[in-house]
């Protein structure tokens, strides 16, 4: 019997299995009820009394070793369980191409972040809009040539009542109107979104781009408040040394209106090709909301006043990253997008 045990011990030490089924066969062969070890156990009672101790110890050793071995083989399988497919888990992982944020999203988020800290919340509106929200409520007269300022894409055009025209919004100022219609002051929002204009596509113009509109309406809001907020924004966005200047301008929905320049952040205001050697670059339009606009959306212009501003995200992104060709922003060329990995 001792020889038999020794022989099985030697066998057990050599056990290998290629897969779970083979391992199960081994377990049945050695450890099951009818397995080799149990058979020896059954024979144990025939062992002469004087040998019982020695044979008993050997038999126990065999049983323990067999159990250990089979557990070890099982663990080895489990740790490399491939879920039934032939993956080579020892192979080095190949580089995973992680996506990165689009530069326009990076810039948009940065702008939103700055204004959120100033208490502005985000408002959104539809891209397919009606004339009422894009033009009429913003004080664009039906027959006023100022409507030509923005080349509009029409979805449905209505000859008898232009306010019913369905169009792609040409600016995010339409979201102001929706916000004023739906709530009473104080209103403090920024409205990021895509806008569309019927332009020939070139390196400097596209038929769609992105804007962020700002609106603050409350009692006693003044031009000084507007200027202060925009100065803070410019410094946060382009650096603490950034200067601003406001030039008188015209928009139908603001009175007075202005365009804001910042000191060119590429040459630091000394003059370079980007700022056409003026030291200044225009970044946004702004003004005090025209009382007609407040009234058109149900806000009492005798009680409330407000300011608004609107900027192009591509323009701000260009100032930060000097992208020469606007088309790059919408072509999804990964060589271009990868350049912004570090800014993510
Ligand atoms: N909506 C204007 C545009 O698309 C930008 C703008 C100018 C927005 C002045 C404003 C503003 O809110 O006050 O050109």
CSV table of C-alpha atoms and ligand atoms in Angstrom, one decimal:
chain,number,residue,atom,x,y,z
A,1,UNK,CA,0.0,0.0,0.0
A,2,UNK,CA,2.8,2.3,0.8
A,3,UNK,CA,4.2,1.9,-2.7
A,4,UNK,CA,0.8,2.7,-4.2
A,5,UNK,CA,0.6,5.9,-2.1
A,6,UNK,CA,4.2,6.9,-3.1
A,7,UNK,CA,3.4,6.3,-6.7
A,8,UNK,CA,0.2,8.5,-6.5
A,9,UNK,CA,2.1,11.2,-4.6
A,10,UNK,CA,4.6,11.3,-7.4
A,11,UNK,CA,1.8,11.5,-10.0
A,12,UNK,CA,0.1,14.3,-8.1
A,13,UNK,CA,3.2,16.4,-8.0
A,14,UNK,CA,3.4,16.2,-11.8
A,15,UNK,CA,-0.2,17.1,-12.5
A,16,UNK,CA,-0.9,19.7,-15.1
A,17,UNK,CA,-4.1,20.7,-16.9
A,18,UNK,CA,-4.6,22.8,-20.1
A,19,UNK,CA,-8.1,23.8,-19.3
A,20,UNK,CA,-10.9,23.6,-16.8
A,21,UNK,CA,-12.3,20.4,-18.2
A,22,UNK,CA,-9.0,18.6,-17.8
A,23,UNK,CA,-8.7,19.9,-14.3
A,24,UNK,CA,-12.2,18.5,-13.5
A,25,UNK,CA,-11.1,15.1,-14.9
A,26,UNK,CA,-8.1,15.1,-12.5
A,27,UNK,CA,-10.3,16.0,-9.6
A,28,UNK,CA,-12.6,13.2,-10.3
A,29,UNK,CA,-9.7,10.8,-10.8
A,30,UNK,CA,-8.1,11.6,-7.5
A,31,UNK,CA,-10.5,13.3,-5.1
A,32,UNK,CA,-14.0,12.2,-6.0
A,33,UNK,CA,-15.9,9.6,-3.9
A,34,UNK,CA,-14.8,6.9,-6.3
A,35,UNK,CA,-11.4,8.5,-6.9
A,36,UNK,CA,-8.0,6.8,-6.3
A,37,UNK,CA,-7.5,8.3,-2.9
A,38,UNK,CA,-10.9,7.3,-1.6
A,39,UNK,CA,-10.2,3.8,-2.8
A,40,UNK,CA,-7.1,3.7,-0.8
A,41,UNK,CA,-9.0,5.1,2.2
A,42,UNK,CA,-11.4,2.2,1.9
A,43,UNK,CA,-8.5,-0.3,1.8
A,44,UNK,CA,-7.1,1.3,4.9
A,45,UNK,CA,-9.0,-1.0,7.2
A,46,UNK,CA,-7.1,-3.9,5.8
A,47,UNK,CA,-3.8,-2.4,6.8
A,48,UNK,CA,-2.2,-4.4,9.7
A,49,UNK,CA,-2.5,-2.5,13.0
A,50,UNK,CA,1.3,-2.0,13.4
A,51,UNK,CA,1.5,-0.2,10.0
A,52,UNK,CA,-1.7,1.9,10.4
A,53,UNK,CA,0.1,4.9,11.8
A,54,UNK,CA,2.7,5.1,9.1
A,55,UNK,CA,0.2,4.4,6.2
A,56,UNK,CA,-2.4,6.7,7.7
A,57,UNK,CA,0.1,9.6,7.8
A,58,UNK,CA,1.2,9.0,4.2
A,59,UNK,CA,-2.4,8.7,3.1
A,60,UNK,CA,-3.3,12.0,4.7
A,61,UNK,CA,-0.2,13.6,3.1
A,62,UNK,CA,-1.3,12.3,-0.3
A,63,UNK,CA,-4.9,13.6,0.1
A,64,UNK,CA,-3.6,17.0,1.2
A,65,UNK,CA,-1.1,17.3,-1.6
A,66,UNK,CA,-3.7,16.3,-4.2
A,67,UNK,CA,-6.1,18.9,-2.8
A,68,UNK,CA,-3.5,21.6,-2.8
A,69,UNK,CA,-2.3,20.8,-6.3
A,70,UNK,CA,-5.8,20.9,-7.7
A,71,UNK,CA,-6.7,24.2,-6.0
A,72,UNK,CA,-3.4,25.7,-7.2
A,73,UNK,CA,-4.2,24.7,-10.8
A,74,UNK,CA,-7.7,26.0,-10.4
A,75,UNK,CA,-6.5,29.4,-9.2
A,76,UNK,CA,-4.0,29.6,-12.0
A,77,UNK,CA,-6.9,29.2,-14.4
A,78,UNK,CA,-9.1,31.7,-12.7
A,79,UNK,CA,-6.5,34.4,-12.6
A,80,UNK,CA,-6.1,34.2,-16.4
A,81,UNK,CA,-9.8,33.6,-17.1
A,82,UNK,CA,-10.3,35.0,-20.6
A,83,UNK,CA,-14.0,34.7,-20.6
A,84,UNK,CA,-13.8,32.0,-23.2
A,85,UNK,CA,-11.9,33.9,-25.9
A,86,UNK,CA,-8.3,33.7,-26.9
A,87,UNK,CA,-7.0,36.9,-25.5
A,88,UNK,CA,-3.3,37.0,-24.8
A,89,UNK,CA,-3.3,38.7,-21.4
A,90,UNK,CA,0.5,38.7,-21.2
A,91,UNK,CA,0.8,41.0,-24.2
A,92,UNK,CA,1.7,44.6,-23.6
A,93,UNK,CA,-1.4,46.9,-23.8
A,94,UNK,CA,-1.3,48.8,-27.0
A,95,UNK,CA,-1.7,52.6,-26.8
A,96,UNK,CA,-5.4,53.4,-26.4
A,97,UNK,CA,-6.3,56.5,-28.4
A,98,UNK,CA,-8.2,58.6,-25.9
A,99,UNK,CA,-10.4,61.4,-27.3
A,100,UNK,CA,-9.7,64.9,-26.3
A,101,UNK,CA,-12.0,67.9,-25.8
A,102,UNK,CA,-12.6,70.0,-28.9
A,103,UNK,CA,-10.8,73.4,-28.7
A,104,UNK,CA,-14.1,75.2,-29.0
A,105,UNK,CA,-15.5,73.2,-26.0
A,106,UNK,CA,-12.4,74.0,-24.0
A,107,UNK,CA,-12.8,77.8,-24.7
A,108,UNK,CA,-16.6,77.7,-24.2
A,109,UNK,CA,-16.2,75.9,-20.9
A,110,UNK,CA,-13.6,78.4,-19.8
A,111,UNK,CA,-15.9,81.3,-20.6
A,112,UNK,CA,-18.8,79.6,-18.9
A,113,UNK,CA,-16.7,79.0,-15.9
A,114,UNK,CA,-15.7,82.7,-15.5
A,115,UNK,CA,-19.3,83.9,-15.8
A,116,UNK,CA,-20.6,81.2,-13.5
A,117,UNK,CA,-18.3,82.6,-10.8
A,118,UNK,CA,-19.9,86.0,-11.4
A,119,UNK,CA,-23.4,84.5,-10.7
A,120,UNK,CA,-24.5,83.9,-14.3
A,121,UNK,CA,-26.4,80.7,-15.0
A,122,UNK,CA,-26.7,78.9,-18.3
A,123,UNK,CA,-29.7,79.2,-20.6
A,124,UNK,CA,-30.3,77.5,-23.9
A,125,UNK,CA,-32.7,77.9,-26.8
A,126,UNK,CA,-33.5,76.3,-30.1
A,127,UNK,CA,-31.3,76.6,-33.2
A,128,UNK,CA,-34.3,76.4,-35.5
A,129,UNK,CA,-36.1,79.6,-34.5
A,130,UNK,CA,-38.8,82.0,-35.6
A,131,UNK,CA,-38.2,85.5,-36.8
A,132,UNK,CA,-40.0,86.9,-33.8
A,133,UNK,CA,-37.2,85.7,-31.4
A,134,UNK,CA,-34.3,86.3,-33.7
A,135,UNK,CA,-35.2,89.7,-35.1
A,136,UNK,CA,-38.6,91.3,-34.3
A,137,UNK,CA,-38.5,91.1,-30.5
A,138,UNK,CA,-34.9,92.4,-30.7
A,139,UNK,CA,-36.1,95.6,-32.3
A,140,UNK,CA,-35.2,94.8,-35.8
A,141,UNK,CA,-37.9,96.6,-37.8
A,142,UNK,CA,-39.7,94.5,-40.4
A,143,UNK,CA,-38.6,96.7,-43.3
A,144,UNK,CA,-35.4,98.0,-41.8
A,145,UNK,CA,-32.2,97.3,-43.8
A,146,UNK,CA,-30.5,96.2,-40.6
A,147,UNK,CA,-32.0,92.8,-41.2
A,148,UNK,CA,-29.5,92.5,-44.0
A,149,UNK,CA,-26.7,92.6,-41.4
A,150,UNK,CA,-27.1,89.0,-40.8
A,151,UNK,CA,-27.5,86.6,-43.8
A,152,UNK,CA,-30.2,84.3,-42.8
A,153,UNK,CA,-30.9,80.7,-43.7
A,154,UNK,CA,-34.7,80.3,-44.2
A,155,UNK,CA,-36.5,77.1,-43.4
A,156,UNK,CA,-40.0,78.5,-44.0
A,157,UNK,CA,-40.6,82.0,-45.3
A,158,UNK,CA,-43.9,83.8,-44.9
A,159,UNK,CA,-44.6,86.7,-47.2
A,160,UNK,CA,-47.5,88.2,-45.3
A,161,UNK,CA,-46.1,88.1,-41.8
A,162,UNK,CA,-42.3,88.0,-41.5
A,163,UNK,CA,-42.5,87.3,-37.8
A,164,UNK,CA,-43.7,83.8,-38.7
A,165,UNK,CA,-40.7,83.0,-40.8
A,166,UNK,CA,-38.9,79.9,-39.5
A,167,UNK,CA,-35.1,80.4,-39.7
A,168,UNK,CA,-31.8,79.1,-38.4
A,169,UNK,CA,-30.9,81.5,-35.6
A,170,UNK,CA,-28.2,84.0,-36.7
A,171,UNK,CA,-27.2,84.8,-33.2
A,172,UNK,CA,-27.7,83.6,-29.6
A,173,UNK,CA,-29.5,86.9,-28.7
A,174,UNK,CA,-32.7,85.0,-29.4
A,175,UNK,CA,-32.1,83.1,-26.2
A,176,UNK,CA,-32.3,86.5,-24.3
A,177,UNK,CA,-35.8,86.9,-25.7
A,178,UNK,CA,-36.9,83.5,-24.6
A,179,UNK,CA,-35.4,84.1,-21.1
A,180,UNK,CA,-37.2,87.4,-20.7
A,181,UNK,CA,-40.5,85.9,-21.9
A,182,UNK,CA,-40.3,83.1,-19.4
A,183,UNK,CA,-39.1,84.9,-16.3
A,184,UNK,CA,-39.1,88.2,-14.5
A,185,UNK,CA,-35.9,90.0,-13.3
A,186,UNK,CA,-33.4,89.6,-11.8
A,187,UNK,CA,-32.2,87.6,-14.9
A,188,UNK,CA,-28.5,86.8,-15.1
A,189,UNK,CA,-27.7,84.3,-17.8
A,190,UNK,CA,-25.2,83.3,-20.4
A,191,UNK,CA,-26.4,81.5,-23.5
A,192,UNK,CA,-23.8,79.4,-25.4
A,193,UNK,CA,-24.8,77.9,-28.7
A,194,UNK,CA,-24.4,77.4,-32.4
A,195,UNK,CA,-25.5,80.0,-34.9
A,196,UNK,CA,-25.9,80.0,-38.7
A,197,UNK,CA,-25.3,82.5,-41.4
A,198,UNK,CA,-25.5,82.2,-45.1
A,199,UNK,CA,-21.8,83.0,-45.8
A,200,UNK,CA,-19.4,81.6,-48.4
A,201,UNK,CA,-17.1,79.2,-46.5
A,202,UNK,CA,-13.5,80.4,-46.4
A,203,UNK,CA,-10.6,80.4,-44.0
A,204,UNK,CA,-12.2,83.5,-42.3
A,205,UNK,CA,-15.9,82.8,-42.5
A,206,UNK,CA,-18.2,79.8,-42.0
A,207,UNK,CA,-21.9,79.1,-42.4
A,208,UNK,CA,-22.1,78.1,-38.7
A,209,UNK,CA,-20.1,79.2,-35.7
A,210,UNK,CA,-20.6,79.5,-32.0
A,211,UNK,CA,-21.6,82.4,-29.7
A,212,UNK,CA,-22.0,83.1,-26.1
A,213,UNK,CA,-24.6,85.7,-25.2
A,214,UNK,CA,-24.8,87.4,-21.8
A,215,UNK,CA,-27.7,89.2,-20.2
A,216,UNK,CA,-28.3,90.9,-16.9
A,217,UNK,CA,-31.5,92.6,-16.0
A,218,UNK,CA,-32.4,94.0,-12.7
A,219,UNK,CA,-33.2,97.3,-11.0
A,220,UNK,CA,-30.5,100.0,-11.5
A,221,UNK,CA,-28.2,98.1,-13.8
A,222,UNK,CA,-25.8,100.5,-15.5
A,223,UNK,CA,-23.2,100.7,-18.2
A,224,UNK,CA,-20.6,100.9,-15.5
A,225,UNK,CA,-21.7,97.4,-14.3
A,226,UNK,CA,-21.4,96.1,-17.9
A,227,UNK,CA,-17.9,97.6,-18.3
A,228,UNK,CA,-16.7,96.1,-15.0
A,229,UNK,CA,-17.9,92.6,-15.7
A,230,UNK,CA,-16.3,92.7,-19.2
A,231,UNK,CA,-13.0,94.0,-17.8
A,232,UNK,CA,-13.0,91.2,-15.3
A,233,UNK,CA,-13.8,88.6,-18.0
A,234,UNK,CA,-11.0,89.9,-20.2
A,235,UNK,CA,-8.4,89.7,-17.4
A,236,UNK,CA,-9.5,86.2,-16.4
A,237,UNK,CA,-9.6,85.0,-20.0
A,238,UNK,CA,-6.5,86.6,-21.4
A,239,UNK,CA,-4.3,87.5,-18.4
A,240,UNK,CA,-4.2,90.2,-15.7
A,241,UNK,CA,-2.4,92.7,-17.8
A,242,UNK,CA,-5.2,92.8,-20.4
A,243,UNK,CA,-6.7,96.2,-21.1
A,244,UNK,CA,-10.1,96.8,-22.7
A,245,UNK,CA,-11.6,99.7,-24.7
A,246,UNK,CA,-15.2,100.3,-25.7
A,247,UNK,CA,-16.0,101.9,-29.1
A,248,UNK,CA,-19.5,103.2,-29.8
A,249,UNK,CA,-21.4,101.0,-32.2
A,250,UNK,CA,-24.9,100.1,-33.3
A,251,UNK,CA,-27.1,97.1,-32.6
A,252,UNK,CA,-30.9,97.3,-32.9
A,253,UNK,CA,-31.4,95.6,-29.5
A,254,UNK,CA,-29.0,97.8,-27.4
A,255,UNK,CA,-28.9,101.5,-26.7
A,256,UNK,CA,-26.2,102.7,-26.3
A,257,UNK,CA,-24.2,100.0,-28.1
A,258,UNK,CA,-20.5,99.3,-28.1
A,259,UNK,CA,-17.9,97.0,-29.4
A,260,UNK,CA,-15.2,95.9,-27.1
A,261,UNK,CA,-11.5,95.5,-28.0
A,262,UNK,CA,-8.8,94.0,-25.8
A,263,UNK,CA,-5.2,94.8,-25.9
A,264,UNK,CA,-3.7,92.3,-28.4
A,265,UNK,CA,-2.7,89.4,-26.3
A,266,UNK,CA,-0.4,88.1,-29.1
A,267,UNK,CA,2.0,91.1,-29.2
A,268,UNK,CA,1.0,92.6,-25.8
A,269,UNK,CA,-0.4,95.7,-27.5
A,270,UNK,CA,2.8,96.6,-29.3
A,271,UNK,CA,1.4,95.9,-32.8
A,272,UNK,CA,1.6,92.7,-34.9
A,273,UNK,CA,0.0,91.3,-38.0
A,274,UNK,CA,-2.8,89.7,-35.9
A,275,UNK,CA,-4.0,93.1,-34.6
A,276,UNK,CA,-3.2,94.8,-37.9
A,277,UNK,CA,-0.5,96.8,-36.0
A,278,UNK,CA,-3.1,98.6,-33.9
A,279,UNK,CA,-2.4,96.8,-30.6
A,280,UNK,CA,-6.2,96.1,-30.2
A,281,UNK,CA,-8.5,93.3,-31.3
A,282,UNK,CA,-12.2,93.3,-31.2
A,283,UNK,CA,-13.8,90.5,-29.2
A,284,UNK,CA,-17.5,91.3,-28.6
A,285,UNK,CA,-20.5,93.5,-29.0
A,286,UNK,CA,-22.5,94.8,-26.0
A,287,UNK,CA,-24.8,97.5,-24.7
A,288,UNK,CA,-27.7,98.5,-22.6
A,289,UNK,CA,-30.8,96.5,-23.5
A,290,UNK,CA,-33.1,98.7,-25.5
A,291,UNK,CA,-36.3,99.5,-23.6
A,292,UNK,CA,-38.2,98.3,-26.7
A,293,UNK,CA,-36.7,94.9,-26.2
A,294,UNK,CA,-37.6,94.7,-22.6
A,295,UNK,CA,-41.2,95.7,-23.3
A,296,UNK,CA,-41.5,93.3,-26.3
A,297,UNK,CA,-40.9,90.5,-23.8
A,298,UNK,CA,-43.1,91.7,-21.0
A,299,UNK,CA,-40.6,93.5,-18.8
A,300,UNK,CA,-41.4,96.9,-17.4
A,301,UNK,CA,-38.6,99.2,-18.8
A,302,UNK,CA,-39.5,101.9,-16.3
A,303,UNK,CA,-38.6,99.6,-13.4
A,304,UNK,CA,-35.8,97.5,-14.9
A,305,UNK,CA,-32.7,98.1,-17.0
A,306,UNK,CA,-30.1,95.6,-18.2
A,307,UNK,CA,-27.0,95.0,-20.2
A,308,UNK,CA,-26.2,92.4,-22.9
A,309,UNK,CA,-23.2,91.2,-24.7
A,310,UNK,CA,-22.4,88.7,-27.3
A,311,UNK,CA,-19.1,87.1,-28.4
A,312,UNK,CA,-17.9,84.5,-30.9
A,313,UNK,CA,-16.3,81.4,-29.4
A,314,UNK,CA,-14.2,80.8,-32.5
A,315,UNK,CA,-12.8,84.4,-32.3
A,316,UNK,CA,-11.9,84.0,-28.6
A,317,UNK,CA,-10.3,80.5,-29.4
A,318,UNK,CA,-8.3,82.2,-32.2
A,319,UNK,CA,-6.9,84.7,-29.8
A,320,UNK,CA,-5.9,82.0,-27.4
A,321,UNK,CA,-4.6,79.5,-30.0
A,322,UNK,CA,-4.0,81.5,-33.2
A,323,UNK,CA,-5.8,79.1,-35.5
A,324,UNK,CA,-5.3,80.6,-39.0
A,325,UNK,CA,-8.1,78.8,-40.7
A,326,UNK,CA,-11.6,78.7,-39.2
A,327,UNK,CA,-12.5,75.6,-41.2
A,328,UNK,CA,-10.2,73.5,-39.0
A,329,UNK,CA,-12.7,73.9,-36.2
A,330,UNK,CA,-15.3,71.8,-38.0
A,331,UNK,CA,-13.3,69.4,-40.1
A,332,UNK,CA,-12.5,67.0,-37.2
A,333,UNK,CA,-9.0,66.3,-38.4
A,334,UNK,CA,-7.5,64.5,-35.5
A,335,UNK,CA,-4.0,65.9,-36.2
A,336,UNK,CA,-5.5,69.4,-35.5
A,337,UNK,CA,-7.6,68.2,-32.5
A,338,UNK,CA,-4.6,66.4,-30.9
A,339,UNK,CA,-2.8,69.7,-30.6
A,340,UNK,CA,-5.2,70.6,-27.8
A,341,UNK,CA,-4.5,67.5,-25.8
A,342,UNK,CA,-2.5,69.4,-23.2
A,343,UNK,CA,-5.2,72.0,-22.8
A,344,UNK,CA,-7.8,69.4,-21.8
B,1,LIG,N1,-25.9,89.4,-31.6
B,1,LIG,C1,-24.8,90.1,-32.0
B,1,LIG,C2,-24.2,89.5,-33.3
B,1,LIG,O1,-24.4,88.4,-33.5
B,1,LIG,C3,-23.8,90.2,-30.9
B,1,LIG,C4,-24.2,91.1,-29.8
B,1,LIG,C5,-24.0,92.4,-29.9
B,1,LIG,C6,-24.9,90.6,-28.8
B,1,LIG,C7,-24.4,93.3,-28.9
B,1,LIG,C8,-25.4,91.4,-27.7
B,1,LIG,C9,-25.1,92.8,-27.8
B,1,LIG,O2,-26.1,90.9,-26.7
B,1,LIG,O3,-25.5,93.5,-26.8
B,1,LIG,O4,-23.4,90.1,-33.9
